[in-house]
XYZ file of C-alpha atoms in Angstrom:
463
model
C -49.318 -35.418 -3.799
C -47.519 -32.589 -2.024
C -43.838 -33.204 -1.398
C -42.661 -33.253 2.234
C -39.943 -30.622 2.492
C -38.650 -31.570 5.961
C -34.980 -32.379 6.374
C -35.688 -36.073 6.916
C -37.280 -36.495 3.465
C -35.209 -36.415 0.301
C -36.626 -36.034 -3.205
C -34.820 -38.029 -5.894
C -35.306 -36.285 -9.228
C -35.236 -37.706 -12.736
C -31.623 -37.193 -13.900
C -30.499 -36.501 -17.448
C -29.155 -39.983 -18.165
C -28.432 -39.204 -21.817
C -26.636 -35.835 -21.817
C -29.356 -33.544 -23.156
C -32.476 -35.732 -23.092
C -35.606 -34.020 -21.773
C -37.768 -36.884 -20.538
C -37.890 -40.575 -19.698
C -40.608 -43.174 -19.192
C -40.716 -45.164 -15.956
C -40.754 -48.803 -17.083
C -40.583 -50.592 -13.746
C -40.282 -49.858 -10.048
C -38.069 -52.231 -8.051
C -39.125 -50.783 -4.685
C -42.383 -49.868 -2.949
C -43.240 -47.484 -0.071
C -41.858 -48.895 3.175
C -38.900 -50.660 1.540
C -35.416 -49.977 2.889
C -32.903 -48.727 0.317
C -29.148 -48.191 0.453
C -26.829 -45.866 -1.437
C -26.304 -47.211 -4.962
C -29.320 -49.550 -4.975
C -31.277 -49.616 -8.247
C -34.818 -48.420 -7.565
C -36.321 -48.245 -11.054
C -35.774 -48.758 -14.773
C -36.520 -45.905 -17.165
C -36.566 -45.684 -20.942
C -35.198 -42.604 -22.639
C -35.271 -41.734 -26.316
C -32.105 -43.785 -26.682
C -32.091 -46.716 -24.274
C -33.395 -48.357 -21.121
C -31.408 -47.335 -18.028
C -31.509 -48.450 -14.389
C -31.408 -45.630 -11.819
C -29.594 -46.059 -8.463
C -30.689 -44.089 -5.393
C -27.860 -41.911 -4.018
C -28.575 -42.271 -0.279
C -29.798 -44.633 2.461
C -33.285 -44.607 3.906
C -36.842 -45.910 3.645
C -39.061 -45.299 0.618
C -41.758 -42.820 1.636
C -43.610 -42.397 -1.682
C -43.405 -43.123 -5.410
C -44.409 -39.991 -7.320
C -45.322 -41.643 -10.639
C -46.794 -44.940 -11.793
C -45.109 -47.327 -14.207
C -45.671 -46.253 -17.810
C -45.587 -42.544 -17.001
C -43.337 -40.225 -19.032
C -41.543 -37.873 -16.632
C -39.599 -34.710 -17.422
C -35.969 -34.450 -16.391
C -35.783 -32.623 -13.067
C -39.142 -33.852 -11.759
C -39.165 -35.677 -8.402
C -39.924 -39.381 -8.882
C -39.417 -40.876 -5.400
C -39.324 -39.598 -1.817
C -37.025 -41.277 0.705
C -37.075 -40.939 4.489
C -33.367 -40.651 5.312
C -33.965 -40.574 9.088
C -36.725 -43.110 9.787
C -38.034 -43.044 13.329
C -37.088 -39.409 13.885
C -39.976 -37.178 15.079
C -41.048 -34.858 12.302
C -42.850 -32.238 14.398
C -39.788 -30.060 15.055
C -40.824 -26.668 13.610
C -37.252 -25.466 13.146
C -36.274 -28.506 11.179
C -38.946 -28.678 8.518
C -41.311 -26.462 6.593
C -45.034 -27.386 6.441
C -45.723 -30.063 3.875
C -48.421 -27.940 2.262
C -46.230 -24.906 1.746
C -45.729 -24.433 -2.008
C -42.388 -23.830 -3.644
C -41.853 -20.267 -4.854
C -41.913 -20.044 -8.636
C -38.516 -20.045 -10.267
C -37.395 -16.752 -11.728
C -36.258 -17.991 -15.091
C -34.028 -15.920 -17.308
C -34.853 -15.695 -20.985
C -33.931 -19.148 -22.391
C -31.171 -19.492 -24.894
C -31.534 -21.368 -28.172
C -32.201 -25.120 -28.043
C -29.092 -27.145 -28.686
C -29.136 -30.077 -31.148
C -28.231 -33.502 -29.771
C -27.914 -36.937 -31.423
C -31.658 -37.245 -31.938
C -33.907 -34.154 -32.029
C -33.033 -31.211 -29.772
C -31.976 -30.803 -26.194
C -33.680 -28.682 -23.594
C -33.410 -24.907 -23.469
C -30.764 -23.453 -21.219
C -32.203 -21.514 -18.321
C -31.151 -20.052 -15.017
C -33.388 -20.368 -11.957
C -33.319 -18.948 -8.476
C -34.961 -20.682 -5.533
C -35.079 -19.658 -1.899
C -33.192 -21.978 0.485
C -35.338 -24.660 2.099
C -35.797 -24.335 5.830
C -34.252 -27.098 7.824
C -31.255 -27.526 5.583
C -28.966 -27.132 8.574
C -30.654 -30.089 10.246
C -29.262 -32.629 7.778
C -27.330 -35.171 9.872
C -23.559 -35.088 9.467
C -23.499 -38.754 8.514
C -25.829 -37.942 5.603
C -23.489 -35.387 4.026
C -22.280 -37.746 1.332
C -25.839 -38.632 0.348
C -26.795 -34.975 0.265
C -23.962 -34.149 -2.106
C -24.786 -36.995 -4.466
C -28.449 -35.941 -4.576
C -27.324 -32.378 -5.208
C -25.274 -33.372 -8.237
C -28.140 -35.529 -9.594
C -30.583 -32.656 -9.181
C -28.316 -30.015 -10.672
C -27.776 -27.899 -7.533
C -24.563 -27.059 -5.681
C -23.188 -29.636 -3.274
C -22.069 -28.718 0.270
C -18.691 -27.038 0.207
C -17.324 -29.392 2.872
C -17.591 -32.487 0.645
C -14.485 -33.528 -1.259
C -16.132 -36.152 -3.535
C -16.091 -34.958 -7.164
C -19.541 -34.186 -8.584
C -20.634 -36.214 -11.630
C -23.756 -37.942 -12.883
C -23.846 -41.764 -12.777
C -23.259 -42.194 -16.559
C -20.226 -39.915 -16.317
C -18.863 -41.821 -13.313
C -19.207 -45.088 -15.240
C -17.428 -43.573 -18.258
C -14.552 -42.419 -16.040
C -14.324 -45.865 -14.463
C -14.274 -47.559 -17.880
C -11.523 -45.215 -19.097
C -9.509 -45.480 -15.888
C -9.813 -41.764 -15.087
C -9.748 -40.511 -11.489
C -12.540 -37.942 -11.169
C -10.626 -36.167 -8.412
C -7.972 -35.139 -10.955
C -10.466 -33.502 -13.352
C -11.283 -29.804 -13.420
C -15.086 -29.623 -13.867
C -16.641 -27.322 -16.467
C -20.311 -28.141 -15.902
C -22.841 -26.106 -13.922
C -22.102 -25.822 -10.189
C -18.824 -27.705 -10.560
C -20.252 -30.904 -12.036
C -17.884 -33.027 -14.139
C -19.289 -33.651 -17.633
C -18.691 -36.435 -20.141
C -16.544 -34.011 -22.171
C -14.357 -33.357 -19.117
C -13.630 -37.085 -18.815
C -12.733 -37.380 -22.493
C -10.555 -34.276 -22.214
C -8.626 -35.929 -19.386
C -7.672 -38.847 -21.624
C -6.772 -36.910 -24.769
C -6.314 -33.253 -25.765
C -9.659 -31.785 -26.752
C -11.294 -28.388 -27.174
C -12.897 -26.932 -24.076
C -16.399 -28.437 -23.771
C -19.483 -26.354 -23.357
C -21.538 -26.560 -20.217
C -24.247 -29.185 -20.318
C -27.766 -27.820 -20.824
C -29.886 -27.442 -17.704
C -33.309 -29.038 -17.722
C -36.379 -26.912 -16.983
C -38.556 -28.737 -14.439
C -42.153 -28.742 -15.637
C -45.210 -30.675 -14.584
C -44.984 -34.276 -15.779
C -47.819 -35.702 -17.896
C -49.881 -38.656 -16.777
C -49.139 -42.111 -18.134
C -50.359 -42.633 -21.691
C -51.838 -45.973 -22.756
C -53.106 -47.281 -26.102
C -56.698 -46.170 -26.720
C -59.042 -48.552 -28.523
C -61.843 -46.752 -30.368
C -64.072 -48.862 -32.568
C -61.878 -50.744 -35.030
C -58.781 -48.577 -34.434
C -56.109 -48.508 -31.764
C -54.188 -45.315 -31.009
C -50.726 -45.869 -29.528
C -48.906 -42.922 -27.896
C -45.661 -42.054 -29.671
C -42.861 -41.974 -27.110
C -39.479 -43.371 -26.173
C -37.389 -44.951 -28.925
C -40.187 -44.708 -31.507
C -40.527 -40.952 -30.919
C -36.777 -40.425 -31.171
C -36.523 -42.561 -34.313
C -39.337 -40.648 -35.995
C -37.733 -37.279 -35.228
C -34.326 -38.468 -36.407
C -35.576 -39.943 -39.678
C -37.712 -36.914 -40.565
C -34.850 -34.584 -39.720
C -32.367 -36.611 -41.777
C -34.649 -37.123 -44.788
C -35.455 -33.417 -45.082
C -31.982 -32.104 -44.227
C -29.494 -34.284 -46.098
C -30.094 -34.782 -49.851
C -30.032 -38.577 -50.102
C -28.680 -40.500 -53.065
C -28.940 -44.314 -53.105
C -26.982 -46.577 -55.433
C -27.351 -50.346 -55.872
C -25.135 -53.229 -56.944
C -25.813 -56.960 -57.180
C -22.807 -59.146 -56.420
C -21.791 -62.805 -56.350
C -20.746 -63.537 -52.754
C -20.151 -67.280 -53.141
C -16.454 -66.983 -52.227
C -17.304 -64.837 -49.204
C -19.753 -67.462 -47.956
C -17.049 -70.126 -48.326
C -14.661 -67.965 -46.320
C -17.304 -67.594 -43.600
C -17.487 -71.379 -43.261
C -13.692 -71.657 -43.153
C -13.390 -68.986 -40.477
C -15.919 -70.770 -38.265
C -13.401 -73.597 -37.828
C -10.360 -71.327 -37.504
C -8.793 -71.495 -34.047
C -8.168 -67.738 -34.051
C -11.937 -67.184 -34.336
C -12.832 -69.584 -31.534
C -15.432 -68.199 -29.147
C -16.754 -65.500 -31.491
C -19.623 -65.548 -33.939
C -18.670 -65.562 -37.609
C -21.340 -64.582 -40.142
C -21.581 -62.737 -43.472
C -22.230 -59.424 -41.681
C -18.740 -59.622 -40.182
C -17.090 -59.717 -43.615
C -19.446 -57.040 -44.952
C -18.362 -54.806 -42.064
C -14.683 -55.511 -42.782
C -15.225 -54.806 -46.486
C -16.812 -51.440 -45.652
C -13.895 -50.535 -43.383
C -11.405 -51.352 -46.156
C -13.420 -49.274 -48.639
C -13.388 -46.330 -46.228
C -9.633 -46.684 -45.828
C -9.283 -46.456 -49.617
C -11.724 -43.538 -49.849
C -11.502 -41.681 -46.494
C -13.482 -38.642 -47.691
C -16.706 -40.659 -47.389
C -16.236 -40.829 -43.612
C -17.285 -37.277 -42.826
C -20.102 -35.082 -41.598
C -21.641 -31.786 -42.662
C -21.390 -28.932 -40.142
C -24.187 -26.580 -41.176
C -23.459 -23.951 -38.518
C -19.773 -23.628 -39.392
C -20.284 -24.356 -43.093
C -17.547 -26.974 -42.946
C -17.077 -30.600 -43.926
C -15.600 -32.476 -40.979
C -13.438 -35.430 -42.014
C -13.312 -38.206 -39.401
C -9.959 -39.963 -39.008
C -11.630 -42.790 -37.114
C -14.569 -45.082 -37.847
C -17.289 -45.690 -35.269
C -19.237 -48.346 -37.138
C -22.978 -48.285 -36.436
C -25.068 -51.445 -36.697
C -28.835 -50.967 -37.009
C -30.539 -53.385 -34.617
C -34.229 -54.239 -34.389
C -35.155 -54.593 -30.699
C -38.425 -55.026 -28.780
C -38.257 -51.297 -27.988
C -37.686 -50.258 -31.593
C -34.765 -49.444 -33.871
C -31.425 -48.775 -32.181
C -28.100 -47.943 -33.838
C -25.250 -48.608 -31.404
C -21.754 -48.348 -32.823
C -18.425 -50.087 -32.497
C -15.887 -47.495 -31.364
C -12.687 -47.265 -33.418
C -13.715 -50.196 -35.598
C -10.975 -49.305 -38.079
C -8.292 -50.354 -35.580
C -9.744 -53.785 -34.820
C -8.517 -57.110 -36.151
C -11.080 -59.518 -37.587
C -11.419 -61.496 -34.304
C -11.753 -58.244 -32.341
C -14.349 -56.932 -34.772
C -16.292 -60.205 -34.481
C -16.231 -59.996 -30.690
C -17.398 -56.360 -30.682
C -20.123 -57.107 -33.197
C -21.419 -60.018 -31.122
C -21.464 -57.980 -27.917
C -23.204 -55.066 -29.624
C -25.999 -57.202 -31.093
C -26.632 -59.246 -27.935
C -26.671 -56.140 -25.730
C -29.152 -54.430 -28.060
C -31.482 -57.432 -28.122
C -31.426 -57.615 -24.325
C -32.413 -53.945 -24.166
C -29.251 -52.974 -22.296
C -27.701 -50.633 -24.872
C -26.496 -47.437 -23.178
C -26.924 -43.924 -24.637
C -23.124 -43.622 -24.891
C -23.026 -46.683 -27.159
C -25.258 -44.880 -29.670
C -23.353 -41.603 -29.765
C -20.545 -40.630 -32.118
C -21.279 -42.983 -35.029
C -19.670 -42.122 -38.384
C -21.120 -44.700 -40.813
C -23.782 -47.410 -40.467
C -24.728 -50.872 -41.774
C -28.331 -52.098 -41.817
C -28.824 -55.794 -42.535
C -32.311 -55.958 -44.062
C -31.468 -59.359 -45.534
C -32.337 -61.052 -42.236
C -35.976 -60.266 -43.034
C -35.760 -62.002 -46.413
C -35.875 -58.849 -48.565
C -33.491 -58.062 -51.395
C -32.511 -54.533 -50.356
C -33.892 -51.090 -49.493
C -33.178 -47.369 -49.610
C -31.837 -46.686 -46.107
C -32.098 -43.249 -44.484
C -28.926 -41.771 -43.046
C -28.399 -41.777 -39.313
C -28.275 -38.062 -38.304
C -24.729 -36.679 -38.423
C -23.420 -39.420 -40.715
C -22.672 -39.317 -44.432
C -23.301 -42.922 -45.520
C -25.299 -46.040 -44.680
C -24.980 -49.465 -46.311
C -27.971 -51.812 -46.652
C -27.266 -55.527 -47.129
C -29.948 -57.668 -48.743
C -30.735 -61.358 -48.428
C -28.159 -63.800 -49.801
C -29.939 -66.155 -52.196
C -28.984 -68.966 -54.544
C -29.556 -67.591 -58.058
C -28.528 -68.413 -61.644
C -25.376 -66.434 -62.421
C -22.940 -66.329 -65.308
C -19.669 -67.628 -63.862
C -16.640 -68.293 -66.094
C -18.836 -68.206 -69.189
C -21.450 -70.634 -67.879
C -24.738 -70.195 -66.032
C -24.331 -71.703 -62.583
C -26.159 -71.457 -59.259
C -24.292 -68.864 -57.160
C -24.951 -67.093 -53.866
C -25.933 -63.545 -54.718
C -26.936 -60.439 -52.762
C -27.793 -56.812 -53.475
C -26.107 -53.906 -51.696
C -27.499 -50.375 -51.416
C -25.450 -47.368 -50.338
C -27.203 -44.127 -49.368
C -25.020 -41.057 -48.946
C -25.292 -37.331 -48.240
C -24.888 -35.652 -51.626
C -23.777 -32.394 -49.994
C -20.362 -33.877 -49.215
C -20.261 -37.176 -51.134
C -20.292 -36.816 -54.912
C -21.650 -39.556 -57.139
C -18.139 -40.617 -58.138
C -16.980 -41.070 -54.547
C -20.137 -42.921 -53.513
C -19.900 -45.191 -56.540
C -16.252 -46.039 -55.859
C -17.007 -46.943 -52.244
C -19.905 -49.211 -53.200
C -17.897 -50.799 -56.032
C -15.023 -51.542 -53.658
C -17.332 -53.212 -51.138
C -18.801 -55.375 -53.902
C -15.362 -56.250 -55.263
C -14.145 -57.377 -51.841
C -17.209 -59.544 -51.242
C -16.791 -61.082 -54.693
C -13.069 -61.720 -54.125
C -12.505 -61.666 -50.321
C -8.729 -62.062 -50.801
C -8.841 -58.320 -51.461
C -9.225 -57.923 -47.697
C -5.522 -58.758 -47.646
C -4.305 -57.075 -50.837
C -6.298 -53.863 -50.204
C -6.408 -53.895 -46.426
């Protein structure tokens, strides 16, 4: 379908909802041609390599056309919906609109720079493009100036100079709102004066000058891919979360030299403490389970051995020590494996940690985890015990130095105070990056976690 380039029709393009992602799959349309939409109304749900995200339309009007069907993977920058922003207005005015069949001139792209690594895989290549101005731009109604500026910032083009509203993508606006930052007070560093996520963070705390966000190269979007049944086999297209997970795991497994150590521990006292905490008034309203105390034990172990909380910077040939812990929790969801993290988990009390853990898990299961919630993790826990298995050899989340696997807690015969008694036992496995974590350090961290779970009073004496 050829896009109508008249002033009354606006093309809403697929935004980069994840800071560097190159594509997204359209999961569901909430509108159809002929429906009336208003500024800020959610028109569709898309799935990126990191999460499912709802997209709001940035102007008022009537839906003219949907450019892609549900299930189609669309490149960032491609038009996905056309909106008539002046319904009822005659469209024959030759000075106001170019013919609908007139093709866009090809962009004169400069030689692309190197692809920049992001949380999972690689971002898009940086490029510069030049396009001739569309005819009829001057015919945009004055009352539609705000909508035009918002669409401009979503599409990565300059906004009208007369608009005073700061330019920022929806995820960045939400971040600023959550942090209590006024966008009008921020000096933008992104392309064409757009405020980036780094600009918002820089406004709340001193930080190095951020680099400009990569600009997506619009290319023709592929058609929707569906599972193909041939004979006794079914071929399922690899996309979305599964595609991102595969790239991340391959990259991690063949980049970081993994070492995995195991320890079997009696957690009977920890399980008793879990039951006691469930009736504690300070823990009212939050979920208390063994994972909560495992998480607290890991945080105490990191406090005692802070060098394990680090990352390897290959480009700079440096080990970066993190003085904060963003604790990742691997979550199995209908869309695949997600690893959201609890920000600044090291500063949280046990009730606060329980509340954050509950919110993180429930949000992931509902498919509402945001890309921001999965960025910046420093260490991860994967609870394979919920599937009834003893343990595993977990693969590091890219950019992290350690991941702890927790096995099933089972009643087993155990020598306790010189006698064989039934005790609740589990097996822990710690994988770490051997480039920056030596065997001694990894062993001490795992031993500390086991010691705390065996004698949970160490949460007080060591914490």
